[in-house]
């Protein structure tokens, strides 16, 4: 497709020639935390100026065993029934799925960080989308794509997770809590805001 | 506000090729995102490798479903690539296959590298994959190829973005 540059009026066969590269300008970094030495990370006073939020994480726990859970809550303390969630997991051998349909855990499982029994340098990743977080007319939904691959042992999987906070309040804070241990050195949790037109 | 999500390079194929490589990737971002919209001469699965890859460094786990069931499989070390799709998702029909690959903390030189992906083809199935490059070097190049002898078709697009954390 031929394209005419709005900058210099040149006609080119490439969209990028003569024009600035397309920039998804609506994706902005809000804050980054490492969590080193702590069992939880909280992002507070989240600006209410975006449409969606995204967490991008590199994770490892200092806790015992092969791996530990990382759970998400929003807007402070929660009670049984505040959250519901589902998951679908593949570990290379078995597909498994489950749910916390009664909200008994009062949080949403979003990642599976490896822990002290796992070889050093191995981190899991998770990308979490938090949709319409500032809207005050709907419950808040979360979805995560997470995983880790060790090439050996039992603690390797790719996971699709989803959850809901049964509240229409805008999300102004997010807390991520490990089920055991602290965030290890090298962890990175970045919060981004996504704007709509 | 500084730019956070920036395009690094786009390759739109003007001729059929067996694979696409991005080289000299800037080391100034936190994560990379590679967006693929492609078709092929013969339906096949896609694989990836990086500058770090050797026969003992790269492995992966996949989770997939095609409407009749769900499955999971692994690609163990022993190859110099890892498959990140299923059901021969890169089909011959233009536009049907898309994939988003996230290279997390790719420039970090203290941790192994994890790549997490989602790929889709409504005529074949859906897939999620996690791949581990068990090396701590920085990723400076990425290659996308396919299983078998097929080629990516003219018009296929491969766009690499960088995401920068605060």
XYZ file of C-alpha atoms in Angstrom:
363
model
C 0.000 0.000 0.000
C 1.406 3.356 -0.968
C 1.522 5.926 1.796
C 2.033 9.679 1.592
C 4.062 11.187 4.366
C 2.231 13.917 6.251
C 5.611 15.271 7.279
C 7.310 15.768 3.910
C 4.629 14.806 1.335
C 6.749 11.973 -0.060
C 4.886 8.983 -1.478
C 6.355 5.660 -0.386
C 5.402 1.998 -0.460
C 6.208 1.553 3.211
C 4.068 2.920 6.002
C 7.077 3.929 8.046
C 9.086 5.715 5.357
C 8.973 9.448 5.863
C 6.703 9.186 8.863
C 7.440 8.600 12.511
C 7.003 5.000 13.551
C 3.583 4.104 14.928
C 3.676 4.639 18.675
C 1.117 2.993 20.967
C 1.180 6.153 23.083
C -1.675 5.065 25.291
C 0.503 2.557 27.177
C 2.332 4.232 30.057
C 4.519 3.065 32.893
C 3.057 3.911 36.316
C 5.463 2.296 38.788
C 7.890 -0.582 39.243
C 8.739 -2.512 42.407
C 11.252 -5.251 43.211
C 9.827 -6.349 46.531
C 13.200 -7.609 47.703
C 12.975 -8.898 51.247
C 9.203 -8.419 51.533
C 6.357 -10.896 51.367
C 4.051 -8.474 49.573
C 4.085 -5.538 47.163
C 1.444 -2.822 47.184
C 0.803 -0.219 44.524
C -1.275 2.513 46.136
C -2.789 5.800 44.959
C -3.140 4.392 41.454
C -4.102 7.181 39.034
C -7.692 6.911 37.834
C -6.863 8.302 34.397
C -6.436 5.062 32.457
C -8.911 2.565 31.049
C -7.069 -0.641 31.920
C -4.036 -1.673 33.937
C -1.414 -4.283 33.184
C 1.091 -5.943 35.512
C 4.204 -7.495 33.962
C 6.205 -9.571 36.422
C 9.398 -11.555 36.845
C 9.007 -13.605 40.025
C 10.786 -15.870 42.489
C 10.166 -16.616 46.156
C 12.720 -17.218 48.915
C 10.259 -19.655 50.460
C 10.681 -23.372 50.901
C 9.851 -26.006 48.318
C 9.692 -25.935 44.551
C 7.286 -23.101 44.158
C 4.810 -20.802 45.789
C 1.653 -18.939 44.881
C 1.339 -15.235 44.235
C -2.098 -13.832 44.992
C -3.714 -10.517 44.151
C -6.099 -8.378 46.153
C -7.313 -4.847 45.517
C -8.353 -1.977 47.753
C -7.094 -3.490 50.982
C -8.411 -6.252 53.162
C -10.878 -8.747 51.723
C -13.332 -11.210 53.135
C -14.527 -14.630 52.053
C -16.758 -14.249 49.017
C -15.212 -11.019 47.755
C -13.395 -12.797 44.936
C -14.005 -15.709 42.613
C -11.516 -17.294 40.245
C -10.753 -20.063 37.764
C -7.611 -21.547 36.268
C -6.460 -23.789 33.406
C -2.985 -25.298 33.592
C -0.795 -27.475 31.402
C 2.432 -28.998 32.696
C 3.454 -30.928 29.620
C 1.789 -34.117 30.819
C -1.579 -33.219 32.308
C -4.151 -30.512 31.735
C -5.888 -29.422 34.918
C -8.466 -26.848 35.792
C -10.132 -25.605 38.913
C -12.040 -22.847 40.551
C -12.560 -20.967 43.744
C -16.212 -20.483 42.974
C -17.079 -19.630 46.575
C -14.376 -17.062 46.994
C -12.981 -18.847 50.018
C -9.441 -17.624 49.441
C -10.424 -13.940 49.337
C -7.893 -13.283 46.567
C -7.018 -14.186 42.978
C -4.141 -16.529 42.140
C -2.052 -14.881 39.425
C 1.357 -16.577 39.309
C 3.489 -19.500 40.431
C 6.931 -18.217 41.422
C 9.624 -20.868 41.844
C 11.163 -21.065 45.314
C 14.343 -22.116 47.043
C 14.325 -25.741 45.861
C 14.400 -24.574 42.258
C 17.737 -23.911 40.577
C 18.999 -20.389 41.034
C 18.366 -17.914 38.251
C 14.992 -19.466 37.391
C 12.103 -16.985 37.548
C 8.478 -17.354 36.522
C 6.589 -14.677 34.623
C 3.057 -13.390 34.723
C 1.175 -10.780 32.728
C -2.040 -9.628 34.377
C -4.691 -7.436 32.785
C -7.046 -5.519 35.077
C -9.976 -4.311 33.037
C -12.001 -1.122 33.511
C -10.417 -0.671 36.929
C -11.672 2.914 37.380
C -15.251 2.218 36.335
C -17.667 2.418 39.261
C -20.584 0.626 37.574
C -19.211 -2.884 37.226
C -17.344 -5.571 39.122
C -13.616 -5.788 38.406
C -12.182 -8.633 36.359
C -8.623 -9.896 36.076
C -6.933 -12.276 33.685
C -3.408 -13.620 33.776
C -1.057 -15.520 31.490
C 1.689 -17.026 33.606
C 4.251 -19.779 33.608
C 7.672 -21.196 34.193
C 9.609 -23.954 32.471
C 12.470 -25.784 34.183
C 12.998 -28.570 31.651
C 13.041 -30.961 34.572
C 11.160 -31.720 37.750
C 7.529 -31.198 38.531
C 7.352 -27.446 38.844
C 6.795 -26.325 35.275
C 3.582 -25.149 33.709
C 1.777 -22.594 31.634
C -1.347 -21.128 33.195
C -4.432 -19.185 32.183
C -6.076 -17.594 35.225
C -9.054 -15.353 35.698
C -10.771 -13.712 38.616
C -13.320 -11.183 39.665
C -13.610 -8.773 42.601
C -17.293 -8.564 43.411
C -17.300 -4.837 43.971
C -18.014 -1.865 41.732
C -15.569 0.395 43.575
C -12.715 1.809 41.519
C -9.391 0.114 42.146
C -7.001 2.509 43.839
C -4.545 -0.025 45.256
C -3.233 -3.467 44.299
C -1.479 -5.846 46.677
C 0.486 -8.910 45.580
C 1.231 -11.416 48.341
C 3.364 -14.558 48.311
C 1.974 -17.643 50.009
C 5.390 -18.345 51.523
C 8.729 -16.542 51.621
C 9.732 -13.142 50.312
C 10.310 -11.723 46.868
C 13.804 -12.818 45.866
C 16.500 -10.550 44.544
C 15.943 -10.028 40.850
C 12.148 -9.864 40.987
C 10.470 -7.120 39.013
C 6.821 -6.067 39.092
C 5.885 -3.284 36.689
C 2.477 -1.583 36.614
C 1.301 0.032 33.387
C -1.746 2.070 32.467
C -3.543 1.703 29.141
C -5.614 4.577 27.773
C -8.415 4.339 25.286
C -9.035 6.952 22.643
C 5.354 11.307 29.820
C 8.246 9.272 28.349
C 7.440 6.732 25.682
C 6.729 3.327 27.210
C 5.609 1.037 24.388
C 7.629 1.604 21.231
C 7.904 -0.156 17.895
C 11.441 -1.365 17.236
C 11.152 -3.038 13.853
C 8.588 -4.450 11.448
C 9.243 -7.064 8.795
C 6.561 -7.435 6.139
C 7.530 -10.241 3.842
C 7.885 -9.354 0.184
C 9.030 -12.868 -0.646
C 8.504 -16.258 0.932
C 11.111 -17.135 3.571
C 11.737 -20.018 5.916
C 12.343 -17.742 8.863
C 12.609 -14.187 10.127
C 15.352 -12.807 12.353
C 15.556 -9.592 14.344
C 19.146 -8.654 15.094
C 20.899 -5.926 17.066
C 17.901 -5.542 19.357
C 18.311 -2.427 21.538
C 19.026 -3.241 25.178
C 17.133 -0.226 26.486
C 13.735 -1.776 27.231
C 12.383 -3.955 30.035
C 10.396 -6.444 27.935
C 9.976 -7.201 24.252
C 6.689 -8.023 22.532
C 6.711 -9.711 19.133
C 3.409 -9.646 17.237
C 3.021 -12.060 14.329
C 0.307 -12.265 11.698
C 1.366 -14.875 9.189
C 0.536 -17.639 6.783
C 2.659 -20.368 5.256
C 3.121 -22.475 2.163
C 2.158 -25.546 4.186
C 0.397 -25.645 7.549
C 3.007 -26.026 10.252
C 3.944 -25.093 13.787
C 6.208 -22.151 14.498
C 9.341 -22.199 16.616
C 11.653 -19.621 18.092
C 15.276 -19.310 19.062
C 17.527 -16.514 20.275
C 21.178 -15.620 20.201
C 21.528 -17.541 23.480
C 20.117 -20.818 22.203
C 22.093 -24.031 21.989
C 20.959 -27.643 22.121
C 20.836 -27.721 25.899
C 19.510 -24.286 26.771
C 15.947 -23.918 25.521
C 12.777 -25.773 26.515
C 9.070 -25.111 26.665
C 5.638 -26.174 27.855
C 2.448 -25.700 25.857
C -1.261 -25.748 26.683
C -3.711 -25.964 23.801
C -7.266 -26.693 22.736
C -9.080 -27.121 19.435
C -12.748 -27.366 20.349
C -12.709 -31.114 20.802
C -10.300 -31.324 23.705
C -7.386 -29.753 25.510
C -3.812 -30.944 25.670
C -0.370 -30.110 26.936
C 3.079 -30.992 25.670
C 6.714 -30.179 26.231
C 9.670 -29.430 24.044
C 12.684 -30.545 26.038
C 16.213 -29.442 25.541
C 17.949 -31.294 22.759
C 17.054 -28.995 19.938
C 18.276 -25.534 19.138
C 14.714 -24.212 19.024
C 11.398 -24.474 20.869
C 7.912 -24.832 19.370
C 5.397 -22.292 20.691
C 2.269 -23.171 18.663
C 0.032 -26.237 18.235
C -2.235 -27.867 15.651
C -0.029 -26.551 12.797
C -1.513 -23.130 13.509
C 0.450 -21.332 10.805
C -1.953 -22.244 8.031
C -2.015 -21.291 4.378
C -4.848 -18.761 4.664
C -3.609 -15.206 5.049
C -4.590 -13.564 8.296
C -5.773 -16.651 10.158
C -2.722 -17.064 12.388
C -1.633 -14.559 14.974
C 0.690 -14.760 17.930
C 1.995 -12.473 20.649
C 5.320 -13.396 22.239
C 6.531 -11.678 25.423
C 10.280 -11.758 26.119
C 10.412 -10.799 29.790
C 13.416 -8.920 31.182
C 15.286 -9.829 28.013
C 18.258 -7.517 28.666
C 18.777 -8.664 32.234
C 22.125 -10.468 32.630
C 21.480 -12.091 36.020
C 18.427 -14.269 35.393
C 17.458 -16.939 32.902
C 15.120 -15.739 30.175
C 11.435 -16.627 30.088
C 9.262 -16.160 27.018
C 5.499 -16.473 27.363
C 3.242 -16.599 24.334
C -0.317 -16.822 23.087
C -1.133 -17.984 19.576
C -4.438 -18.305 17.801
C -5.940 -19.666 14.623
C -9.701 -20.001 14.666
C -9.542 -22.703 12.011
C -7.013 -24.751 13.986
C -6.974 -24.006 17.714
C -5.541 -21.870 20.492
C -2.295 -22.262 22.373
C -0.371 -20.769 25.271
C 3.287 -21.547 25.819
C 6.060 -20.764 28.247
C 9.644 -21.154 27.089
C 12.784 -20.978 29.201
C 16.184 -19.985 27.887
C 18.412 -21.224 30.690
C 21.117 -18.678 30.134
C 21.664 -15.344 31.800
C 22.983 -13.414 28.814
C 20.962 -10.675 27.183
C 18.798 -11.460 24.178
C 20.127 -9.515 21.221
C 18.525 -11.441 18.378
C 15.336 -13.464 17.859
C 14.542 -15.935 15.077
C 11.079 -17.209 14.177
C 11.008 -20.241 11.903
C 8.696 -23.197 11.333
C 8.747 -26.947 11.673
C 9.340 -28.734 8.375
C 10.282 -27.342 5.012
C 7.528 -24.780 4.496
C 7.950 -21.036 4.145
C 6.219 -17.984 5.557
C 4.126 -16.380 2.831
C 4.350 -12.960 1.236
C 2.506 -10.381 3.308
C 3.204 -12.020 6.657
C 4.085 -9.422 9.284
C 6.420 -9.619 12.265
C 6.513 -6.528 14.487
C 8.844 -6.180 17.460
C 7.979 -3.722 20.250
C 9.865 -2.639 23.338
C 8.218 -1.908 26.697
C 10.013 0.295 29.173
C 9.196 0.239 32.881
C 9.502 3.290 35.092
